[in-house]
Tab-separated table of C-alpha atoms in Angstrom:
chain	number	residue	atom	x	y	z
A	23	MET	CA	185.493	-4.668	70.428
A	24	ASP	CA	186.083	-8.126	70.476
A	25	LEU	CA	189.015	-9.132	72.208
A	26	GLY	CA	189.347	-12.721	71.166
A	27	ALA	CA	189.028	-11.843	67.543
A	28	ILE	CA	191.772	-9.256	67.885
A	29	THR	CA	194.254	-11.715	69.645
A	30	LYS	CA	193.402	-14.576	66.878
A	31	TYR	CA	194.037	-12.169	64.219
A	32	SER	CA	197.087	-10.809	65.969
A	33	ALA	CA	198.726	-14.318	66.203
A	34	LEU	CA	198.798	-14.106	62.468
A	35	HIS	CA	200.619	-10.939	62.346
A	36	ALA	CA	203.270	-11.203	65.081
A	37	LYS	CA	205.298	-9.270	66.436
A	38	PRO	CA	209.490	-9.673	66.073
A	39	ASN	CA	210.866	-10.608	69.138
A	40	GLY	CA	213.082	-7.528	70.517
A	41	LEU	CA	211.799	-4.966	67.569
A	42	ILE	CA	211.300	-1.410	68.926
A	43	LEU	CA	209.983	0.804	66.391
A	44	GLN	CA	208.947	4.651	66.929
A	45	TYR	CA	206.292	6.609	65.117
A	46	GLY	CA	208.709	9.493	63.541
A	47	THR	CA	208.155	12.732	61.597
A	48	ALA	CA	206.848	10.163	58.831
A	49	GLY	CA	205.322	7.431	60.540
A	50	PHE	CA	207.130	4.165	60.963
A	51	ARG	CA	210.087	3.132	58.315
A	52	THR	CA	211.939	0.132	58.648
A	53	LYS	CA	212.954	-2.971	56.775
A	54	ALA	CA	209.638	-4.620	54.977
A	55	GLU	CA	209.890	-7.738	56.463
A	56	HIS	CA	209.530	-6.260	59.961
A	57	LEU	CA	206.287	-4.593	59.431
A	58	ASP	CA	203.659	-6.958	59.058
A	59	HIS	CA	202.459	-6.629	62.777
A	60	VAL	CA	202.935	-2.795	62.815
A	61	MET	CA	200.459	-2.661	58.969
A	62	PHE	CA	198.038	-4.787	61.000
A	63	ARG	CA	198.032	-2.499	64.063
A	64	MET	CA	198.005	0.433	62.514
A	65	GLY	CA	194.424	-0.780	60.752
A	66	LEU	CA	193.342	-1.184	64.323
A	67	LEU	CA	194.535	2.145	65.492
A	68	ALA	CA	192.770	4.112	62.510
A	69	VAL	CA	189.567	2.320	63.449
A	70	LEU	CA	190.094	4.090	66.813
A	71	ARG	CA	191.031	7.340	65.711
A	72	SER	CA	187.943	7.193	63.218
A	73	LYS	CA	185.618	6.493	65.764
A	74	GLN	CA	187.168	9.152	68.321
A	75	THR	CA	186.790	12.025	65.425
A	76	LYS	CA	183.359	10.517	63.788
A	77	SER	CA	185.844	11.046	60.528
A	78	THR	CA	187.303	9.168	57.614
A	79	ILE	CA	191.200	8.406	58.401
A	80	GLY	CA	193.778	7.429	55.805
A	81	VAL	CA	196.614	4.729	55.980
A	82	MET	CA	199.594	5.266	53.663
A	83	VAL	CA	201.712	2.667	52.849
A	84	THR	CA	205.174	3.957	51.767
A	85	ALA	CA	208.356	4.445	52.671
A	86	SER	CA	208.982	7.633	50.460
A	87	HIS	CA	213.000	8.264	49.675
A	88	ASN	CA	213.841	5.238	51.492
A	89	PRO	CA	215.613	2.211	49.069
A	90	GLU	CA	213.263	-0.107	47.801
A	91	GLU	CA	213.740	-3.117	50.285
A	92	ASP	CA	212.582	-0.532	52.748
A	93	ASN	CA	208.848	0.307	53.627
A	94	GLY	CA	206.654	2.507	56.185
A	95	VAL	CA	203.618	3.524	57.080
A	96	LYS	CA	201.574	6.849	58.570
A	97	LEU	CA	198.112	7.625	59.286
A	98	VAL	CA	196.600	10.767	57.939
A	99	ASP	CA	193.947	12.835	60.052
A	100	PRO	CA	190.679	14.135	58.817
A	101	LEU	CA	191.592	17.050	56.958
A	102	GLY	CA	194.695	15.643	55.252
A	103	GLU	CA	196.927	16.464	58.174
A	104	MET	CA	199.808	14.403	59.955
A	105	LEU	CA	198.552	12.324	63.150
A	106	ALA	CA	197.843	14.143	66.349
A	107	PRO	CA	201.258	13.976	68.150
A	108	SER	CA	199.238	12.287	71.160
A	109	TRP	CA	198.297	9.862	68.841
A	110	GLU	CA	201.632	9.115	67.493
A	111	GLU	CA	202.474	8.129	70.998
A	112	HIS	CA	199.972	5.825	71.099
A	113	ALA	CA	201.048	4.544	67.477
A	114	THR	CA	204.380	3.544	69.459
A	115	CYS	CA	202.837	1.926	72.076
A	116	LEU	CA	200.711	-0.021	70.313
A	117	ALA	CA	203.306	-1.052	67.740
A	118	ASN	CA	205.796	-2.319	70.140
A	119	ALA	CA	203.431	-3.368	72.858
A	120	GLU	CA	203.960	-7.537	73.227
A	121	GLU	CA	201.173	-10.050	72.261
A	122	GLN	CA	199.942	-10.595	75.511
A	123	ASP	CA	199.757	-6.747	76.562
A	124	MET	CA	197.765	-5.986	72.925
A	125	GLN	CA	194.271	-6.278	74.619
A	126	ARG	CA	195.368	-3.903	77.326
A	127	VAL	CA	196.649	-1.071	75.204
A	128	LEU	CA	193.755	-1.228	73.074
A	129	ILE	CA	191.472	-0.727	76.024
A	130	ASP	CA	193.735	1.887	77.428
A	131	ILE	CA	193.927	4.013	74.429
A	132	SER	CA	190.091	3.538	73.854
A	133	GLU	CA	189.442	4.930	77.939
A	134	LYS	CA	191.890	7.726	77.465
A	135	GLU	CA	190.873	9.074	74.282
A	136	ALA	CA	187.136	8.556	75.179
A	137	VAL	CA	186.798	6.425	72.088
A	138	ASN	CA	182.676	5.557	71.575
A	139	LEU	CA	183.442	1.897	70.596
A	140	GLN	CA	180.062	1.904	69.053
A	141	GLN	CA	180.512	4.498	66.570
A	142	ASP	CA	181.200	3.544	62.664
A	143	ALA	CA	184.476	3.619	61.387
A	144	PHE	CA	185.899	4.275	57.866
A	145	VAL	CA	189.355	4.137	56.773
A	146	VAL	CA	190.781	5.056	53.280
A	147	ILE	CA	194.048	3.148	52.315
A	148	GLY	CA	197.130	3.611	49.729
A	149	ARG	CA	200.342	2.524	48.948
A	150	ASP	CA	203.319	2.865	46.535
A	151	THR	CA	205.023	0.779	43.877
A	152	ARG	CA	207.412	-1.319	46.227
A	153	PRO	CA	207.189	-4.953	46.142
A	154	SER	CA	205.981	-5.122	49.541
A	155	SER	CA	203.193	-2.889	49.816
A	156	GLU	CA	200.232	-4.758	48.482
A	157	LYS	CA	200.830	-7.552	50.741
A	158	LEU	CA	201.180	-5.214	53.785
A	159	SER	CA	198.149	-3.033	52.733
A	160	GLN	CA	196.437	-6.318	53.257
A	161	SER	CA	197.684	-6.407	56.961
A	162	VAL	CA	196.270	-2.834	57.294
A	163	ILE	CA	193.115	-3.986	56.128
A	164	ASP	CA	192.944	-6.915	58.316
A	165	GLY	CA	193.337	-4.708	61.146
A	166	VAL	CA	190.411	-2.663	60.140
A	167	THR	CA	188.114	-5.388	59.333
A	168	VAL	CA	188.274	-6.909	63.034
A	169	LEU	CA	187.807	-3.865	64.908
A	170	GLY	CA	184.298	-4.026	62.384
A	171	GLY	CA	185.731	-0.672	60.363
A	172	GLN	CA	184.635	-0.079	56.408
A	173	PHE	CA	187.460	0.807	54.289
A	174	HIS	CA	188.035	1.780	50.564
A	175	ASP	CA	191.406	0.308	49.472
A	176	TYR	CA	192.495	2.692	46.586
A	177	GLY	CA	195.404	0.889	45.738
A	178	LEU	CA	198.430	2.761	43.912
A	179	LEU	CA	198.325	6.626	45.249
A	180	THR	CA	200.713	8.796	45.465
A	181	THR	CA	200.973	10.149	49.483
A	182	PRO	CA	199.213	13.804	48.321
A	183	GLN	CA	196.792	11.957	46.546
A	184	LEU	CA	195.287	10.224	49.623
A	185	HIS	CA	195.671	13.373	51.875
A	186	TYR	CA	193.355	14.753	49.217
A	187	MET	CA	190.895	11.528	49.769
A	188	VAL	CA	190.997	12.067	53.354
A	189	TYR	CA	190.013	15.531	53.061
A	190	CYS	CA	187.647	15.412	50.392
A	191	ARG	CA	185.472	12.946	52.196
A	192	ASN	CA	185.674	14.766	55.491
A	193	THR	CA	184.180	18.134	53.850
A	194	GLY	CA	181.407	15.907	51.965
A	195	GLY	CA	183.105	16.710	48.618
A	196	ARG	CA	183.279	20.524	49.104
A	197	TYR	CA	187.236	20.234	48.493
A	198	GLY	CA	186.608	17.921	45.377
A	199	LYS	CA	185.755	14.797	44.447
A	200	ALA	CA	187.214	11.883	46.455
A	201	THR	CA	188.362	10.266	43.217
A	202	ILE	CA	191.572	9.927	40.997
A	203	GLU	CA	189.753	11.546	38.279
A	204	GLY	CA	188.492	14.610	40.899
A	205	TYR	CA	191.944	14.998	42.255
A	206	TYR	CA	193.470	15.176	38.552
A	207	GLN	CA	190.469	17.812	37.522
A	208	LYS	CA	190.935	19.866	40.594
A	209	LEU	CA	194.716	20.188	40.068
A	210	SER	CA	194.948	20.452	35.974
A	211	LYS	CA	192.188	23.167	36.142
A	212	ALA	CA	194.034	25.439	38.548
A	213	PHE	CA	197.273	24.874	36.668
A	214	VAL	CA	195.734	25.636	33.117
A	215	GLU	CA	193.934	28.837	34.374
A	216	LEU	CA	197.564	29.866	36.185
A	217	THR	CA	199.215	29.288	32.988
A	218	LYS	CA	196.775	31.323	30.799
A	219	GLN	CA	197.516	34.451	32.842
A	220	ALA	CA	201.600	33.656	32.888
A	221	SER	CA	203.264	35.597	30.279
A	222	CYS	CA	206.224	33.402	28.461
A	223	SER	CA	208.906	34.364	25.896
A	224	GLY	CA	208.696	31.074	24.276
A	225	ASP	CA	207.447	27.496	23.807
A	226	GLU	CA	210.752	25.970	25.969
A	227	TYR	CA	208.995	27.461	29.251
A	228	ARG	CA	206.101	25.022	28.572
A	229	SER	CA	207.923	21.942	28.370
A	230	LEU	CA	209.282	19.923	31.752
A	231	LYS	CA	211.690	16.616	31.954
A	232	VAL	CA	210.371	15.247	35.289
A	233	ASP	CA	212.565	12.083	37.234
A	234	CYS	CA	209.955	10.145	38.904
A	235	ALA	CA	212.738	8.201	40.907
A	236	ASN	CA	210.993	4.709	39.224
A	237	GLY	CA	208.053	5.220	41.892
A	238	ILE	CA	204.139	6.185	41.840
A	239	GLY	CA	204.462	9.357	40.052
A	240	ALA	CA	205.133	8.048	37.009
A	241	LEU	CA	202.578	6.398	36.971
A	242	LYS	CA	200.026	8.822	38.215
A	243	LEU	CA	201.743	11.411	35.907
A	244	ARG	CA	201.034	9.585	33.308
A	245	GLU	CA	197.432	9.621	33.766
A	246	MET	CA	197.294	13.028	34.500
A	247	GLU	CA	199.319	14.742	31.380
A	248	HIS	CA	196.072	14.922	29.253
A	249	TYR	CA	194.166	16.894	31.562
A	250	PHE	CA	196.686	19.602	30.959
A	251	SER	CA	198.460	18.526	27.544
A	252	GLN	CA	197.649	21.863	25.969
A	253	GLY	CA	199.289	23.916	28.881
A	254	LEU	CA	202.415	21.662	29.381
A	255	SER	CA	204.508	18.865	27.736
A	256	VAL	CA	205.921	16.568	30.251
A	257	GLN	CA	208.712	13.887	29.373
A	258	LEU	CA	209.312	11.360	32.166
A	259	PHE	CA	212.556	9.778	33.296
A	260	ASN	CA	213.130	6.636	35.955
A	261	ASP	CA	209.375	5.765	35.032
A	262	GLY	CA	209.830	2.385	36.740
A	263	SER	CA	210.192	0.878	33.493
A	264	LYS	CA	213.861	-0.332	34.498
A	265	GLY	CA	216.089	0.890	37.184
A	266	LYS	CA	215.105	0.415	40.946
A	267	LEU	CA	213.038	2.826	43.380
A	268	ASN	CA	215.209	5.528	44.241
A	269	HIS	CA	218.293	4.350	42.955
A	270	LEU	CA	220.665	7.155	41.793
A	271	CYS	CA	217.429	9.094	41.049
A	272	GLY	CA	215.106	11.233	42.630
A	273	ALA	CA	214.637	14.157	44.795
A	274	ASP	CA	216.731	12.953	47.495
A	275	PHE	CA	219.767	12.103	45.410
A	276	VAL	CA	219.477	15.212	43.457
A	277	LYS	CA	219.341	17.438	46.730
A	278	SER	CA	222.242	15.341	48.596
A	279	HIS	CA	224.509	15.005	45.036
A	280	GLN	CA	224.100	18.519	43.598
A	281	LYS	CA	223.422	16.792	40.100
A	282	PRO	CA	220.929	15.591	37.797
A	283	PRO	CA	219.739	11.745	38.170
A	284	GLN	CA	221.002	8.889	36.575
A	285	GLY	CA	219.351	8.609	32.948
A	286	MET	CA	218.445	12.309	32.350
A	287	GLU	CA	220.573	14.107	29.798
A	288	ILE	CA	219.924	18.006	30.462
A	289	LYS	CA	220.423	20.928	27.817
A	290	SER	CA	220.679	24.380	28.946
A	291	ASN	CA	218.104	25.905	30.342
A	292	GLU	CA	215.875	23.063	29.959
A	293	ARG	CA	213.349	23.141	32.905
A	294	CYS	CA	213.864	19.885	35.059
A	295	CYS	CA	212.173	18.238	38.277
A	296	SER	CA	212.551	15.227	40.610
A	297	PHE	CA	210.086	13.560	42.786
A	298	ASP	CA	210.792	11.291	45.582
A	299	GLY	CA	209.626	7.442	45.631
A	300	ASP	CA	205.869	8.189	46.987
A	301	ALA	CA	205.931	11.895	45.097
A	302	ASP	CA	205.226	14.266	47.749
A	303	ARG	CA	208.741	15.550	47.422
A	304	ILE	CA	209.824	17.949	44.148
A	305	VAL	CA	212.703	19.959	43.651
A	306	TYR	CA	213.825	21.633	40.337
A	307	TYR	CA	217.171	21.946	38.585
A	308	TYR	CA	218.463	23.255	35.270
A	309	HIS	CA	222.015	23.690	33.655
A	310	ASP	CA	223.052	27.265	32.682
A	311	ALA	CA	224.811	28.230	29.271
A	312	ASP	CA	228.147	27.336	30.812
A	313	GLY	CA	226.905	23.883	32.058
A	314	HIS	CA	227.218	24.937	35.674
A	315	PHE	CA	223.888	22.740	37.788
A	316	HIS	CA	221.257	24.912	39.676
A	317	LEU	CA	219.274	23.209	42.070
A	318	ILE	CA	215.887	25.014	43.223
A	319	ASP	CA	215.152	23.174	46.447
A	320	GLY	CA	212.533	23.755	48.877
A	321	ASP	CA	214.388	26.864	50.555
A	322	LYS	CA	214.516	28.706	47.049
A	323	ILE	CA	210.815	27.423	45.946
A	324	ALA	CA	209.343	29.263	49.396
A	325	THR	CA	211.530	32.319	48.387
A	326	LEU	CA	209.928	32.194	45.266
A	327	ILE	CA	206.521	31.370	45.895
A	328	SER	CA	206.346	33.896	49.141
A	329	SER	CA	207.948	36.630	46.859
A	330	PHE	CA	205.753	36.078	44.190
A	331	LEU	CA	202.887	36.304	46.709
A	332	LYS	CA	203.956	39.308	48.445
A	333	GLU	CA	204.439	41.233	45.307
A	334	LEU	CA	201.049	40.238	43.904
A	335	LEU	CA	199.151	41.449	47.312
A	336	VAL	CA	201.115	44.656	46.961
A	337	GLU	CA	199.797	45.109	43.302
A	338	ILE	CA	196.231	44.458	44.132
A	339	GLY	CA	196.265	46.159	47.096
A	340	GLU	CA	195.467	44.164	49.792
A	341	SER	CA	197.299	43.970	53.144
A	342	LEU	CA	196.979	40.314	54.204
A	343	ASN	CA	199.128	38.726	57.161
A	344	ILE	CA	201.528	36.577	55.114
A	345	GLY	CA	204.490	34.430	56.746
A	346	VAL	CA	207.118	31.794	55.863
A	347	VAL	CA	207.732	28.878	58.077
A	348	GLN	CA	211.178	27.190	57.894
A	349	THR	CA	213.203	24.710	59.663
A	350	ALA	CA	216.720	25.485	61.412
A	351	TYR	CA	218.443	23.511	58.324
A	352	ALA	CA	216.684	26.361	55.612
A	353	ASN	CA	219.689	28.100	53.831
A	354	GLY	CA	220.369	31.200	55.760
A	355	SER	CA	220.642	33.425	52.602
A	356	SER	CA	217.008	32.469	51.917
A	357	THR	CA	215.763	33.392	55.443
A	358	ARG	CA	217.929	36.884	55.140
A	359	TYR	CA	216.499	37.719	51.454
A	360	LEU	CA	213.055	37.044	53.151
A	361	GLU	CA	213.184	39.226	56.002
A	362	GLU	CA	215.618	42.158	54.569
A	363	VAL	CA	214.626	42.174	51.233
A	364	MET	CA	210.834	40.915	50.857
A	365	LYS	CA	210.292	42.320	54.001
A	366	VAL	CA	208.630	38.777	54.743
A	367	PRO	CA	208.257	37.475	58.542
A	368	VAL	CA	210.098	33.901	58.716
A	369	TYR	CA	209.608	31.572	61.287
A	370	CYS	CA	211.468	28.498	62.806
A	371	THR	CA	210.119	25.277	63.933
A	372	LYS	CA	211.196	21.609	64.331
A	373	THR	CA	212.039	19.571	61.404
A	374	GLY	CA	208.935	17.382	59.821
A	375	VAL	CA	206.235	18.776	57.623
A	376	LYS	CA	203.644	18.728	60.877
A	377	HIS	CA	205.360	20.883	62.491
A	378	LEU	CA	205.795	23.557	59.607
A	379	HIS	CA	202.276	22.955	58.454
A	380	HIS	CA	200.641	23.601	61.831
A	381	LYS	CA	202.564	26.827	62.244
A	382	ALA	CA	201.570	27.748	58.594
A	383	GLN	CA	197.688	27.640	59.510
A	384	GLU	CA	198.229	30.624	61.738
A	385	PHE	CA	198.372	32.974	58.771
A	386	ASP	CA	196.030	34.104	56.044
A	387	ILE	CA	198.762	32.802	53.748
A	388	GLY	CA	201.279	30.278	54.961
A	389	VAL	CA	204.170	29.061	52.891
A	390	TYR	CA	206.436	26.278	54.125
A	391	PHE	CA	209.326	24.144	51.958
A	392	GLU	CA	211.843	21.939	53.692
A	393	ALA	CA	214.987	22.200	51.621
A	394	ASN	CA	214.598	18.406	50.659
A	395	GLY	CA	211.280	19.424	48.869
A	396	HIS	CA	208.153	18.935	50.920
A	397	GLY	CA	205.935	21.799	51.553
A	398	THR	CA	202.987	23.909	49.995
A	399	ALA	CA	201.254	27.393	50.514
A	400	LEU	CA	198.030	27.600	52.686
A	401	PHE	CA	195.822	30.071	52.018
A	402	SER	CA	192.267	30.703	53.703
A	403	THR	CA	189.270	30.610	51.566
A	404	ALA	CA	188.743	34.426	51.393
A	405	VAL	CA	192.605	34.936	50.322
A	406	GLU	CA	191.697	32.401	47.607
A	407	MET	CA	189.077	34.270	46.111
A	408	LYS	CA	190.752	37.884	46.316
A	409	ILE	CA	194.006	36.464	44.400
A	410	LYS	CA	192.202	34.330	41.914
A	411	GLN	CA	192.087	37.123	39.658
A	412	SER	CA	195.139	38.611	39.970
A	413	ALA	CA	197.920	36.303	39.172
A	414	GLU	CA	200.639	37.589	37.092
A	415	GLN	CA	204.264	36.037	36.378
A	416	LEU	CA	207.134	37.268	37.865
A	417	GLU	CA	210.091	36.066	35.453
A	418	ASP	CA	212.457	38.794	36.287
A	419	LYS	CA	212.075	38.041	40.152
A	420	LYS	CA	212.112	34.474	39.973
A	421	ARG	CA	215.534	34.171	38.024
A	422	LYS	CA	217.116	36.680	40.412
A	423	ALA	CA	216.098	34.855	43.368
A	424	ALA	CA	216.661	31.442	41.680
A	425	LYS	CA	220.878	32.622	42.142
A	426	MET	CA	220.948	34.189	45.358
A	427	LEU	CA	221.312	30.550	47.425
A	428	GLU	CA	224.484	28.720	47.712
A	429	ASN	CA	227.085	27.331	49.798
A	430	ILE	CA	225.574	25.038	51.860
A	431	ILE	CA	226.058	21.251	52.723
A	432	ASP	CA	223.795	18.507	53.969
A	433	LEU	CA	225.340	15.065	54.805
A	434	PHE	CA	225.035	12.070	57.592
A	435	ASN	CA	226.855	10.163	59.732
A	436	GLN	CA	226.188	6.606	60.825
A	437	VAL	CA	226.259	6.199	64.616
A	438	ALA	CA	225.676	3.063	66.994
A	439	ASP	CA	222.524	4.544	68.042
A	440	ARG	CA	220.888	7.933	66.531
A	441	ARG	CA	219.299	8.698	69.789
A	442	VAL	CA	222.115	9.845	71.767
A	443	ILE	CA	222.134	12.900	70.285
A	444	SER	CA	218.830	14.694	71.579
A	445	THR	CA	218.336	18.691	70.379
A	446	THR	CA	216.388	21.787	71.449
A	447	ASN	CA	215.518	25.212	70.213
A	448	ALA	CA	213.933	23.895	67.036
A	449	GLU	CA	216.975	21.334	66.814
A	450	ARG	CA	219.586	24.198	66.506
A	451	GLN	CA	221.489	22.964	69.334
A	452	ALA	CA	222.634	19.666	70.801
A	453	VAL	CA	221.884	18.674	74.192
A	454	THR	CA	223.384	15.536	74.144
A	455	PRO	CA	226.149	13.911	74.023
A	456	PRO	CA	228.177	16.303	76.553
A	457	GLY	CA	230.540	18.208	74.613
A	458	LEU	CA	229.315	18.254	71.199
A	459	GLN	CA	227.239	21.263	71.072
A	460	GLU	CA	230.391	23.123	72.365
A	461	ALA	CA	232.545	21.206	69.920
A	462	ILE	CA	230.029	22.872	67.302
A	463	ASN	CA	230.348	26.256	68.262
A	464	ASP	CA	234.299	26.342	68.404
A	465	LEU	CA	234.076	24.757	64.706
A	466	VAL	CA	231.692	27.550	63.481
A	467	LYS	CA	233.593	30.276	64.695
A	468	LYS	CA	236.450	29.436	62.196
A	469	TYR	CA	234.340	30.450	59.277
A	470	LYS	CA	232.326	33.705	58.401
A	471	LEU	CA	228.828	33.634	57.875
A	472	SER	CA	228.561	29.754	59.163
A	473	ARG	CA	226.264	27.914	60.731
A	474	ALA	CA	226.160	24.204	61.671
A	475	PHE	CA	223.472	22.019	63.264
A	476	VAL	CA	223.288	18.176	63.699
A	477	ARG	CA	220.141	15.887	64.521
A	478	PRO	CA	218.890	12.581	64.479
A	479	SER	CA	217.040	11.537	61.288
A	480	GLY	CA	213.664	10.902	61.795
A	481	THR	CA	213.373	8.664	58.851
A	482	GLU	CA	216.776	6.616	58.757
A	483	ASP	CA	219.310	5.167	60.839
A	484	VAL	CA	221.495	8.105	60.744
A	485	VAL	CA	222.371	11.718	61.881
A	486	ARG	CA	222.183	14.565	59.819
A	487	VAL	CA	224.840	17.229	59.820
A	488	TYR	CA	224.253	20.694	58.314
A	489	ALA	CA	226.803	23.262	57.346
A	490	GLU	CA	226.476	26.581	55.923
A	491	ALA	CA	229.201	29.274	55.102
A	492	ASP	CA	230.227	32.269	53.029
A	493	SER	CA	231.855	29.675	50.506
A	494	GLN	CA	231.536	26.122	49.007
A	495	GLU	CA	234.938	25.757	50.225
A	496	SER	CA	234.454	26.768	53.426
A	497	ALA	CA	231.107	24.756	54.309
A	498	ASP	CA	232.878	21.938	52.930
A	499	HIS	CA	235.302	21.877	55.319
A	500	LEU	CA	233.381	22.943	58.353
A	501	ALA	CA	230.646	20.150	57.468
A	502	HIS	CA	233.674	17.463	57.368
A	503	GLU	CA	234.925	18.716	60.884
A	504	VAL	CA	231.213	18.417	62.331
A	505	SER	CA	231.069	15.102	60.960
A	506	LEU	CA	234.014	14.261	62.704
A	507	ALA	CA	232.925	15.513	65.951
A	508	VAL	CA	229.750	13.449	65.425
A	509	PHE	CA	232.018	10.474	64.958
A	510	GLN	CA	234.150	11.050	68.045
A	511	LEU	CA	231.861	12.183	70.426
A	512	ALA	CA	228.136	10.445	69.355
A	513	GLY	CA	229.560	6.564	68.810
A	514	GLY	CA	230.085	6.795	64.872
A	515	ILE	CA	230.595	3.299	63.318
A	516	GLY	CA	232.320	2.527	60.043
A	517	GLU	CA	235.123	4.207	58.341
A	518	ARG	CA	236.129	7.816	59.721
A	519	PRO	CA	234.148	10.900	57.705
A	520	GLN	CA	236.445	12.029	54.764
A	521	PRO	CA	237.052	15.131	53.488
A	522	GLY	CA	235.961	16.069	49.724
A	523	PHE	CA	232.050	16.650	48.775
C-alpha cells in the first residue's frame, strides 16, 4: 500500500470541513457537491474488500429516488448483496476521517480484517443518469487505481444491473454473462417462457405503460424492449427527454401521493408501473371502471407472488419451506391475509433491503418486498427446477388480492436532527426521545385496527411516520396526530404538520 500516493491523491479529493456522513440502508447520500471525497475513499475501500474476499466488488453511483441534485454511493458484495455490516462501519469511519488520519484508518481496516495487501483486486462500477454521476464515478476510479486495483467501468447502469454483473463475475459465469446483453437475454428469456404458460383473456394484458422517473430505467428498458417485443408492448413515459429526475414522477411519488405520475394519462384497467431513479423499485397501478386509482405496492406484490407460489406448490404436490419477510411498515392487512388465509409464515425485520434479504435466504423460497417497491423472490436451485415447468396464471386470485389492502398512510416530518429518534423491536417502538412512544400508544388506542410507527429515514434527513387504521379517514387523522407528537417531542422544524393528505 503506497501511503504516499494515497495521501497525494486524497488531497485532490479533499473532505469538506465539518461534514459527517453515515453509511445508511443504501450507502451514502447527500448533495452531490459534498461527495467527491467519499467517492474516492469508497474506491479505496472497494479494493480492500475485494482483496479480503478475493472477489469482484461493485460500486454503484446513485441516489435512487432522491432529488436530481443529490447523489450517493453504495458497495455491492460478492454475491450481489449489500455490503456486510462490519464493512459499513469501516465505510463510515473512512468517509469521515480527516486528511491527516486517512493512512491510520486504512491500516486499521486492513489489520482488523486481515487483508492480504498483495492480493489482486477487481472492482466494477456503474452510475445513474444524474449530471454529477460521471465525475463522481471518476473519483471512485481514482481511489481504485491508487491502491493498485483493476476495474471495469460499465458506465450507465440500473442498480439491479450492477448487482447482476457482480454476481455473474463471482460465479464464473454460471449465473449468466456479465454483460448488458447477458442481462437482457437472461431476464427476457425467463419472462417470455413464463408468459407462454400464462392464460390471458385478451391482448390488453400484454401491454404496459411504464413511468421511468426520467432516469436510467428509460434508457435500459428501451435497449431491452426488442428482446421481449413479441410478449409485451411497452409504452415509456418520463423517459428523460424532458422533465427532471424523480420530479412529480417515479415510484416514490406514486406511492406517497396515491396518484399517477405527471404526464401519464390512464384509461380504465390499463396496466401501469413506475420505476425510481435507478430502477431498483417498482410499483404497479391502474384505474378501475369508475376512475378510482388502485396502487399495487410492495406489500401487495409480495402477497400476490407468495400466494401464487403457495398455490403452485400445492398444485405440483411439493412441500417446501416458504416465508414472506416484511418490515414493521408493511400493511397489516397483507400480514393478516398471508398468515390467516394463505397460511404463509411472515417474519419481520428492520427497514432496509439488506435486512429482508438476509432473512429471506433462510427459506427454500423467500419472498420480500418493502412497500416502496424494493424486493424479489429467492429460490434455491432445487426449487427452481421443480417449479420451472409448473407455472400457471392465477388471474382470479390476483384480482381479489389486489383489492384487499387499504387504509394506510406514510408521510414524513422534518426535524432538526433525525438521530434524536432511535427505535427497537424491528423499528416498531421508539426508544428516544422520552415520551414519544407513550404518546403514540395513547393515540393508537383511539382508532380501530390501528398501528403507528416512526423512524429516522435511512436515506433522507427526515423522520418517517406510518399510520394504519380501519378506514382512510381514521388513518389520516392518526397520521396527523402522530406527526404532531413527533414535531413537538423530536424538535420539528418549519411549519407544524397540517391535517389533510
